[in-house]
mmCIF file of C-alpha atoms and ligand atoms in Angstrom:
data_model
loop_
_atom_site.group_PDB
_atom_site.id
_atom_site.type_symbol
_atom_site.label_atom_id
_atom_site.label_comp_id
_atom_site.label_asym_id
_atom_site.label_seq_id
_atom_site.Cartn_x
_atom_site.Cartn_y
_atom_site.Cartn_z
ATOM 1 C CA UNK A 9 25.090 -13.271 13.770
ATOM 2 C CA UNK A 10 23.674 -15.009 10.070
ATOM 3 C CA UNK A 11 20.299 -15.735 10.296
ATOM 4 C CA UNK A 12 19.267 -18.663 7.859
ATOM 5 C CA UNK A 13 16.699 -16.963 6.282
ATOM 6 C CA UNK A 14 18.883 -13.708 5.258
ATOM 7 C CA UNK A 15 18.768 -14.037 1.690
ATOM 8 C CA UNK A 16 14.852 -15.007 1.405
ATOM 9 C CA UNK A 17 13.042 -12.575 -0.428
ATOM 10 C CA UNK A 18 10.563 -9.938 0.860
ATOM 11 C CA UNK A 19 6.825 -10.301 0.014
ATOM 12 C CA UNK A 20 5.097 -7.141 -0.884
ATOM 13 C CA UNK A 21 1.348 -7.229 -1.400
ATOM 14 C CA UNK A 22 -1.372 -4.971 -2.858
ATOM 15 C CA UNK A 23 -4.733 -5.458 -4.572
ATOM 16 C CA UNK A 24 -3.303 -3.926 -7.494
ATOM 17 C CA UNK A 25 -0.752 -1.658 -8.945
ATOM 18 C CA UNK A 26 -0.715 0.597 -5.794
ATOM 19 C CA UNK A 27 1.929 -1.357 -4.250
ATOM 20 C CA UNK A 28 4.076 -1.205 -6.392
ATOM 21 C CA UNK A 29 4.791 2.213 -5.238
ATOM 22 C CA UNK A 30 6.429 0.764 -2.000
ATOM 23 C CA UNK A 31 8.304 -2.019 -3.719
ATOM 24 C CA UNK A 32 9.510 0.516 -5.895
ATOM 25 C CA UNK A 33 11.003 2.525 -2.599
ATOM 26 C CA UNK A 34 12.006 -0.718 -0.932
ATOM 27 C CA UNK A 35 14.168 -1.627 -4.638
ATOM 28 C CA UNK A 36 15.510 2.073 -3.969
ATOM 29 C CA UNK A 37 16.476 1.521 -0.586
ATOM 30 C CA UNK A 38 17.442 -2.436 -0.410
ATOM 31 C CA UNK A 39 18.513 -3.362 -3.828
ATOM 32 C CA UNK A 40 20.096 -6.688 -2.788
ATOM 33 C CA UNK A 41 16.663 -7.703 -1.397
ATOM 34 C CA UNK A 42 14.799 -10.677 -3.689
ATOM 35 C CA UNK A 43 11.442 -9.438 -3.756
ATOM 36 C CA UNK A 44 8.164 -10.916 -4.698
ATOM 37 C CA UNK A 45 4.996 -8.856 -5.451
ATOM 38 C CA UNK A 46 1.550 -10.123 -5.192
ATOM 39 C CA UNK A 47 -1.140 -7.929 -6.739
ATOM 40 C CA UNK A 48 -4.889 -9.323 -6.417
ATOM 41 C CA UNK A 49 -6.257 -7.564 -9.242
ATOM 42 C CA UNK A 50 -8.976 -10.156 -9.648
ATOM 43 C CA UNK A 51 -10.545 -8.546 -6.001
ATOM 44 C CA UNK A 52 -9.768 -5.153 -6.938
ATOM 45 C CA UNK A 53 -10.903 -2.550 -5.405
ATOM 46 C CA UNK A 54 -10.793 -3.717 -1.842
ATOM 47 C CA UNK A 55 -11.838 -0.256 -0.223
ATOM 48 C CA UNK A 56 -15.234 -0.781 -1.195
ATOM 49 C CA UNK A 57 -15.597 -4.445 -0.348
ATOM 50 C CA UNK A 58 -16.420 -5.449 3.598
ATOM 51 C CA UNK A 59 -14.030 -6.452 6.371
ATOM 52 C CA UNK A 60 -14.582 -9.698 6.385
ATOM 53 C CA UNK A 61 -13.736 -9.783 2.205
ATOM 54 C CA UNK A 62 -10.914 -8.368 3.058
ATOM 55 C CA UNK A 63 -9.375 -10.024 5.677
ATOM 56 C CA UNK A 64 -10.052 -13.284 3.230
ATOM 57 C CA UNK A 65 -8.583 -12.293 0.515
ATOM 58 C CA UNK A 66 -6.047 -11.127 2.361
ATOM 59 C CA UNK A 67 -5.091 -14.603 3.674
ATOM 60 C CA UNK A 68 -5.407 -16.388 0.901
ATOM 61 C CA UNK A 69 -2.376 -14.103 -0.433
ATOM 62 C CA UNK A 70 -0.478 -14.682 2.289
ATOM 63 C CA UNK A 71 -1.060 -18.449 2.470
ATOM 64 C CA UNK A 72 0.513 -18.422 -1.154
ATOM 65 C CA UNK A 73 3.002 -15.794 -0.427
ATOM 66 C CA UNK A 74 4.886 -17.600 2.841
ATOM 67 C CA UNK A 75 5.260 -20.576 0.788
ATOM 68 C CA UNK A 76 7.432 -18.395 -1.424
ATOM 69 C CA UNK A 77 10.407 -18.527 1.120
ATOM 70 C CA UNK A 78 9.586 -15.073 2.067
ATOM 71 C CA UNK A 79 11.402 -13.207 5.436
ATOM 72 C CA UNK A 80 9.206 -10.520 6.184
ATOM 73 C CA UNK A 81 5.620 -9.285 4.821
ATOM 74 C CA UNK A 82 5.484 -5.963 3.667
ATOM 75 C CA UNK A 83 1.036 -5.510 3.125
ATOM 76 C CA UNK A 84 1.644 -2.096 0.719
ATOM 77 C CA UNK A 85 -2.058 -1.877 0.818
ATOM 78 C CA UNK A 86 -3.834 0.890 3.370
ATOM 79 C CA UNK A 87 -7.181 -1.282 2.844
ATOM 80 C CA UNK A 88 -5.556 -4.526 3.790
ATOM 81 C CA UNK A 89 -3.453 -2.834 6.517
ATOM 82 C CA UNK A 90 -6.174 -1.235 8.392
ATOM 83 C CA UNK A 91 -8.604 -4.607 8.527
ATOM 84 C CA UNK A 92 -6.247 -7.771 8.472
ATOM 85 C CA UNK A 93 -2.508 -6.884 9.973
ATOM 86 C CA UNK A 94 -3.548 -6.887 13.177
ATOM 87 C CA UNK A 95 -5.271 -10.703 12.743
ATOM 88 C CA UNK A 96 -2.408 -11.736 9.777
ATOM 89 C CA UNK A 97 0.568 -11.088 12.641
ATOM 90 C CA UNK A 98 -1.156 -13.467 14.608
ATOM 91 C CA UNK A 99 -1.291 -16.072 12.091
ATOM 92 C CA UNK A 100 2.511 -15.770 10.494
ATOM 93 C CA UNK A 101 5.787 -16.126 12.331
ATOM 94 C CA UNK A 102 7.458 -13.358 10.096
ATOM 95 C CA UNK A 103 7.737 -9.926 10.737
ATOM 96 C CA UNK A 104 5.158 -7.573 8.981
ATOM 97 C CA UNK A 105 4.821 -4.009 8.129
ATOM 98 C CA UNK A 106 2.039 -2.440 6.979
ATOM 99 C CA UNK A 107 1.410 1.187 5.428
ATOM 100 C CA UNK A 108 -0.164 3.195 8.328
ATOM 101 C CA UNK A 109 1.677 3.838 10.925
ATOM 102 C CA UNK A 110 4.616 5.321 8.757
ATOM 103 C CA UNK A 111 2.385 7.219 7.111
ATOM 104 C CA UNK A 112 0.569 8.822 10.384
ATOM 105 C CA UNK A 113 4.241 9.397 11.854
ATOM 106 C CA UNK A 114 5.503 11.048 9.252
ATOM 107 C CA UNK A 115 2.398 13.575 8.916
ATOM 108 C CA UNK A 116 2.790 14.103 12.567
ATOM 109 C CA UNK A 117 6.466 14.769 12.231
ATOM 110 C CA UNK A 118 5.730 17.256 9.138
ATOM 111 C CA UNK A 119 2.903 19.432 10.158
ATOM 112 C CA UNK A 120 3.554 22.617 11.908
ATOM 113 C CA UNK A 121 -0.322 23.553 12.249
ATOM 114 C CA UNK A 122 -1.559 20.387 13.385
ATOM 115 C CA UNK A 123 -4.387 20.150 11.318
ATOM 116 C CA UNK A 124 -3.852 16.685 9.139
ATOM 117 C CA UNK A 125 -6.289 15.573 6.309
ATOM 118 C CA UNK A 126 -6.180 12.212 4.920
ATOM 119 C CA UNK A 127 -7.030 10.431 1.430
ATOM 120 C CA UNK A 128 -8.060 7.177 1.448
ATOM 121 C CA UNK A 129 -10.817 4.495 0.373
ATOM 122 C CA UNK A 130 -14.136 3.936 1.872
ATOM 123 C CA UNK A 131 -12.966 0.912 3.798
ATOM 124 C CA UNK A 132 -9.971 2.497 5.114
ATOM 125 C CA UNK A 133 -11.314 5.321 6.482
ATOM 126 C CA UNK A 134 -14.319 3.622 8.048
ATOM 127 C CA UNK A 135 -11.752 2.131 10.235
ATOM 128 C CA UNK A 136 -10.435 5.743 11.685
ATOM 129 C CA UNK A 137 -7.548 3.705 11.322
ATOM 130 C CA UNK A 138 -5.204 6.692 10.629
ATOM 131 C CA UNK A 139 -6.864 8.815 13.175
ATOM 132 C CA UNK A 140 -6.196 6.250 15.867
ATOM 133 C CA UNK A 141 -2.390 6.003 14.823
ATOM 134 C CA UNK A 142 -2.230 10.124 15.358
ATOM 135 C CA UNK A 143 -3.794 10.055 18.014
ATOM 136 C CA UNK A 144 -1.158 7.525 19.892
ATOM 137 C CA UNK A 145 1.833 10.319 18.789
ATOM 138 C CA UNK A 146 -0.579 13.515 19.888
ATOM 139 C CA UNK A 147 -4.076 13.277 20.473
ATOM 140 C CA UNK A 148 -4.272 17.149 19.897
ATOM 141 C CA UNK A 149 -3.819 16.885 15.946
ATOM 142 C CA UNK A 150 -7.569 17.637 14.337
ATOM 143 C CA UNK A 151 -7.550 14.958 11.559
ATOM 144 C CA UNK A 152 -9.800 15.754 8.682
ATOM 145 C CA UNK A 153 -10.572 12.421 6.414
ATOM 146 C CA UNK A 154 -12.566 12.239 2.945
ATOM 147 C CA UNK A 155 -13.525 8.866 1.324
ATOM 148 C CA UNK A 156 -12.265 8.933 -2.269
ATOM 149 C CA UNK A 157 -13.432 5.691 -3.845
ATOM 150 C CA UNK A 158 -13.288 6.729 -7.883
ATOM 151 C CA UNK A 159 -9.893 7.069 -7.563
ATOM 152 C CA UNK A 160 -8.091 3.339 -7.379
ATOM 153 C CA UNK A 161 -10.528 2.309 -10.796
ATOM 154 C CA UNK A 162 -9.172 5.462 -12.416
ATOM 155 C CA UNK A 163 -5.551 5.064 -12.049
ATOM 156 C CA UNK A 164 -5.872 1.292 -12.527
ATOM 157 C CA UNK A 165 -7.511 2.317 -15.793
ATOM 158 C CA UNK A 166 -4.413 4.417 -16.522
ATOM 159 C CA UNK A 167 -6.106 7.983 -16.408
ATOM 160 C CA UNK A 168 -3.887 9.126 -14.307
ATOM 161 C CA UNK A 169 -3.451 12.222 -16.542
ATOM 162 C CA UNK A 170 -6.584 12.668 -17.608
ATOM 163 C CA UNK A 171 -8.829 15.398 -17.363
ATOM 164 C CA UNK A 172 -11.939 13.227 -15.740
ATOM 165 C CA UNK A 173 -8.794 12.915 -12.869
ATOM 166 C CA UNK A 174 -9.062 16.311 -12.415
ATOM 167 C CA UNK A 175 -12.092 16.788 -11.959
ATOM 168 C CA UNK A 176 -13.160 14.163 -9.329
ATOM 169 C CA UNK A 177 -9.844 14.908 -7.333
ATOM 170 C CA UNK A 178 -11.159 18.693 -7.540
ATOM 171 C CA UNK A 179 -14.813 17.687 -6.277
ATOM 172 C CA UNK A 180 -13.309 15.066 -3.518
ATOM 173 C CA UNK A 181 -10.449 17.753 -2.159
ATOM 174 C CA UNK A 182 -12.866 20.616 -1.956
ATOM 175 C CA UNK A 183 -13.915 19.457 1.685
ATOM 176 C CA UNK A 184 -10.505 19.304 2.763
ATOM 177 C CA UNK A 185 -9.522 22.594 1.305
ATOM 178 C CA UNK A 186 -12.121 24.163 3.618
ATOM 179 C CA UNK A 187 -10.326 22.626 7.256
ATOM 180 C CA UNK A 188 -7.113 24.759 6.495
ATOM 181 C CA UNK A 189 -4.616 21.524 6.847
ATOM 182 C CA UNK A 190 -0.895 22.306 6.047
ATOM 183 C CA UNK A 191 -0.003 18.450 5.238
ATOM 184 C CA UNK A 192 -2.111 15.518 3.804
ATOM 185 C CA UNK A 193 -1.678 11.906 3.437
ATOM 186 C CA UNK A 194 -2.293 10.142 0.450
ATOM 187 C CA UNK A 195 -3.842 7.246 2.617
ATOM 188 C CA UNK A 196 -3.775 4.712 -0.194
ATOM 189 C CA UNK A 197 -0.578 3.007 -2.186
ATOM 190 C CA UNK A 198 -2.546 4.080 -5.022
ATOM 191 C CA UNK A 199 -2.713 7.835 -5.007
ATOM 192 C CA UNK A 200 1.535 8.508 -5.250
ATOM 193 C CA UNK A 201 0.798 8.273 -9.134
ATOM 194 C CA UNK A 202 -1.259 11.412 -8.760
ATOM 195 C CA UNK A 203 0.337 12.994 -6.452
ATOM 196 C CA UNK A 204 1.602 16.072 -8.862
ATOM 197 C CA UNK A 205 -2.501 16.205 -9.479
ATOM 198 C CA UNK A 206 -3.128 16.775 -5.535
ATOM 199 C CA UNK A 207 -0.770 19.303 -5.435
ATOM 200 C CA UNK A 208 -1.778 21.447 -7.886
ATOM 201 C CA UNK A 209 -5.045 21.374 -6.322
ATOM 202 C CA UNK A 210 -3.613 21.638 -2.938
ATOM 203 C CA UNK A 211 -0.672 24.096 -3.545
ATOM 204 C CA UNK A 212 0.831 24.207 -0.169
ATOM 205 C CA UNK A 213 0.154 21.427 1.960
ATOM 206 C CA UNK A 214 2.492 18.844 2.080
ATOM 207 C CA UNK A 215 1.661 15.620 0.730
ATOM 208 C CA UNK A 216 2.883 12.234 2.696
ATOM 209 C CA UNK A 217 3.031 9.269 1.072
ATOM 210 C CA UNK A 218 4.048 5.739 3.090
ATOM 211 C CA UNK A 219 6.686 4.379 -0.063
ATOM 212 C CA UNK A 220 9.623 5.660 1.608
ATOM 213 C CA UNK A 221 8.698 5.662 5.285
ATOM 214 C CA UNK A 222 7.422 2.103 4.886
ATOM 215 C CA UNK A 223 10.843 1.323 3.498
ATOM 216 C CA UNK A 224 12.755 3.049 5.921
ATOM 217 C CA UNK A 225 10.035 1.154 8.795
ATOM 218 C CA UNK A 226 11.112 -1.942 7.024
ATOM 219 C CA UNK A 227 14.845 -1.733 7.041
ATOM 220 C CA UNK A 228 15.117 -1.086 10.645
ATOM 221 C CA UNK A 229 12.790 -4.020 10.852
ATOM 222 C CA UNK A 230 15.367 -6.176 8.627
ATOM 223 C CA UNK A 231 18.034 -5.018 10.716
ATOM 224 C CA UNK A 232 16.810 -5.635 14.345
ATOM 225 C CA UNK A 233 16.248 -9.063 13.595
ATOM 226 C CA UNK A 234 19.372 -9.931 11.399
ATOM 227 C CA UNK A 235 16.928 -10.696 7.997
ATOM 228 C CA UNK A 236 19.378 -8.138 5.840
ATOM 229 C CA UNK A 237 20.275 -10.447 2.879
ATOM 230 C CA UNK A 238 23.841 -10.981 2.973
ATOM 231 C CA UNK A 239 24.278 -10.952 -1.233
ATOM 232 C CA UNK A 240 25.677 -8.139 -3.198
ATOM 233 C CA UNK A 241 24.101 -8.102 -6.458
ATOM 234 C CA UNK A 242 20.303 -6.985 -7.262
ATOM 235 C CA UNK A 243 17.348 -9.370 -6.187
ATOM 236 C CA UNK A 244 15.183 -10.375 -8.454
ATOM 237 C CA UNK A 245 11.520 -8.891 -8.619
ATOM 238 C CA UNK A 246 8.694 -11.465 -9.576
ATOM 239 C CA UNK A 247 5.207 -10.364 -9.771
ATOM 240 C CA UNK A 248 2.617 -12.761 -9.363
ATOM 241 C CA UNK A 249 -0.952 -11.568 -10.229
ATOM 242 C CA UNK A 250 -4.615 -13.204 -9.344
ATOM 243 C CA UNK A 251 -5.672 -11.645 -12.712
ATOM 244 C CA UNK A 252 -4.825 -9.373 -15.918
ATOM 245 C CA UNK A 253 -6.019 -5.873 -16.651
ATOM 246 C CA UNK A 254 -4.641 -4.451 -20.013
ATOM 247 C CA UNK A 255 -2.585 -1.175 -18.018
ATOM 248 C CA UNK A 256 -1.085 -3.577 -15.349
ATOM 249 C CA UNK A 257 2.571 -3.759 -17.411
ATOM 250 C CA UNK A 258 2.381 0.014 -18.731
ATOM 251 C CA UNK A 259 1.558 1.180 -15.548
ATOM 252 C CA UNK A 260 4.048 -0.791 -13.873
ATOM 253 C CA UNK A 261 6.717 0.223 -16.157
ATOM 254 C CA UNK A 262 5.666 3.856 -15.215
ATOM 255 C CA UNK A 263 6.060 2.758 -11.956
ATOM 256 C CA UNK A 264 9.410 0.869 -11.580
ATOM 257 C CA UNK A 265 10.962 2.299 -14.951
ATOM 258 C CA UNK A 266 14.029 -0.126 -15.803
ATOM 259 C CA UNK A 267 13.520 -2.556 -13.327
ATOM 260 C CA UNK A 268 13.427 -5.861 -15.020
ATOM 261 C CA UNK A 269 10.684 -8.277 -13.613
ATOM 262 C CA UNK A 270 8.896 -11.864 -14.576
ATOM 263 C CA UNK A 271 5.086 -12.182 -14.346
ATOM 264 C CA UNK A 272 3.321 -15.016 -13.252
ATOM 265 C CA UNK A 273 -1.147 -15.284 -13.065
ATOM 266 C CA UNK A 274 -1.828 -17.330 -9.535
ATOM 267 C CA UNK A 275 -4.717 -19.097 -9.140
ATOM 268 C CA UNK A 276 -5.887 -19.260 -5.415
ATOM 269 C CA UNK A 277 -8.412 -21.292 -3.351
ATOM 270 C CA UNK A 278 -10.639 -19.768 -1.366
ATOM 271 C CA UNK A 279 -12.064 -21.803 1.812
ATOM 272 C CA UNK A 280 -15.221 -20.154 1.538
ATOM 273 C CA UNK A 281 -15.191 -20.807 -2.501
ATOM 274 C CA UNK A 282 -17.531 -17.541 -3.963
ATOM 275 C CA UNK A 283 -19.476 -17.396 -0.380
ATOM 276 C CA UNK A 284 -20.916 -14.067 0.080
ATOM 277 C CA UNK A 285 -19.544 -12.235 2.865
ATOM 278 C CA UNK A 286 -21.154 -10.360 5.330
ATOM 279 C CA UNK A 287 -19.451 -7.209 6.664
HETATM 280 N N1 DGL B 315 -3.651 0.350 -2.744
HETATM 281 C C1 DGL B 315 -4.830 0.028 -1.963
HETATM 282 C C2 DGL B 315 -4.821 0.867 -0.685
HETATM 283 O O1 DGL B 315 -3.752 1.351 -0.321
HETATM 284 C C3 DGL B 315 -5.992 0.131 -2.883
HETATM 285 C C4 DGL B 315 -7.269 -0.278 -2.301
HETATM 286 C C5 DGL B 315 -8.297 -0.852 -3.219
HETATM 287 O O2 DGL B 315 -8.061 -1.898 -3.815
HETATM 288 O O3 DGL B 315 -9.383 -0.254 -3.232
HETATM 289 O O4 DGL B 315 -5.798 1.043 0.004
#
């Protein structure tokens, strides 16, 4: 059966170019779907701000994004995901999918020696948040986290080639080198532009990143409730942004190659105005 909101468009969120790493998956896998990306650079980097800054920023995006006629809320941010998806399901009457859970299932599917490490910013890993989610599949998998919070300002900078790259992944991976993991998740939407950096640094453990599981997660999702849009040619992609940085486009080029999207700078209110929050 048609559902009436079939050919509304998918809202996929991010503080900043990270996210753009699922949408590009979710293009890959759904082309027909409309899509609209929200990137908060103006809050960026949320992994080092506290809970309750994230959780508010988060829901001032989504108050602007389900007024976009949107059908299901992908958050393509581990930060976001681990401290508001839990409260935002409450509060939306859309389906949403965050970037955790496929991410933990597909490192426990992968690794053979059960011995996981995991990437991720401050605020994510503070909330064991990918520990937990192993745990549920097999709570005998030793997970190893690091905190690697120079690494979102970097790549938003555009040095994702650059030697200084090297260097800090080498000084943040050395702890994880020493557990003897055979598979690691890059536990931000950030890190799959570095990804050929972590390898060579981490020759053979396999590196999980959520893109393509939280794609797959949100097509069965789409499916289950009937939301597949019904058109045949490709959505269109509009990117709305709280703010400008001068590698946004570049990068997002790198990112999405020949896709052709529209930009658009939202302004957004924030009930608590520039309150300071306490974690
Ligand atoms: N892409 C976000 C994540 O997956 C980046 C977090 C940040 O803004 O620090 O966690």
């Amino acid at each position: 059966m048609k559902n009436s909101s079939n050919n509304h468009a998918i809202a996929v969120f991010d503080s900043g170019i990270g996210g753009l790493t699922v949408a590009a998956a979710i293009r890959n896998m759904l082309p027909a779907e409309d899509l609209v990306y929200f990137g908060d650079l103006l809050h960026l980097p949320y992994g080092s701000k506290s809970r309750n800054a994230v959780l508010e920023f988060t829901r001032s995006a989504v108050n602007f994004l389900v007024r976009q006629n949107i059908k299901a809320l992908v958050i393509a941010c581990n930060t976001a995901t681990s401290v508001a998806k839990s409260q935002i399901e409450k509060e939306v009457s859309i389906p949403v999918v965050g970037v955790i859970v496929p991410g933990a299932l597909a490192a426990c599917r992968v690794s053979k020696n059960s011995r996981i490490g995991i990437i991720g910013t401050t605020r994510t890993v503070a909330s064991d948040a990918y520990p937990e989610a192993i745990h549920r599949v097999n709570p005998d998998i030793s997970v190893f986290q690091k905190a690697t919070p120079l690494l979102v300002p970097l790549i938003e900078e555009g040095w994702v080639d650059h030697p200084v790259m090297k260097i800090v992944l080498s000084e943040y991976l050395r702890d994880i080198q020493g557990k003897a993991v055979d598979t690691i998740v890059l536990g931000c939407t950030h890190y799959p532009l570095i990804r050929g950096a972590v390898q060579e640094i981490l020759k053979d453990v396999y590196i999980i990143d959520s893109a393509h599981t939280t794609a797959v997660m949100l097509k069965d999702t789409l499916h289950r409730k009937n939301l597949m849009s019904r058109k045949t040619e490709t959505g269109v992609f509009r990117v709305f942004l709280t703010d400008t940085t001068d590698y946004f486009q570049s990068m997002a080029q790198r990112i999405l190659g020949s896709e052709v999207c529209s930009f658009h700078n939202v302004t957004l209110q924030y009930p608590n105005g520039s309150a300071v929050y306490t974690a």
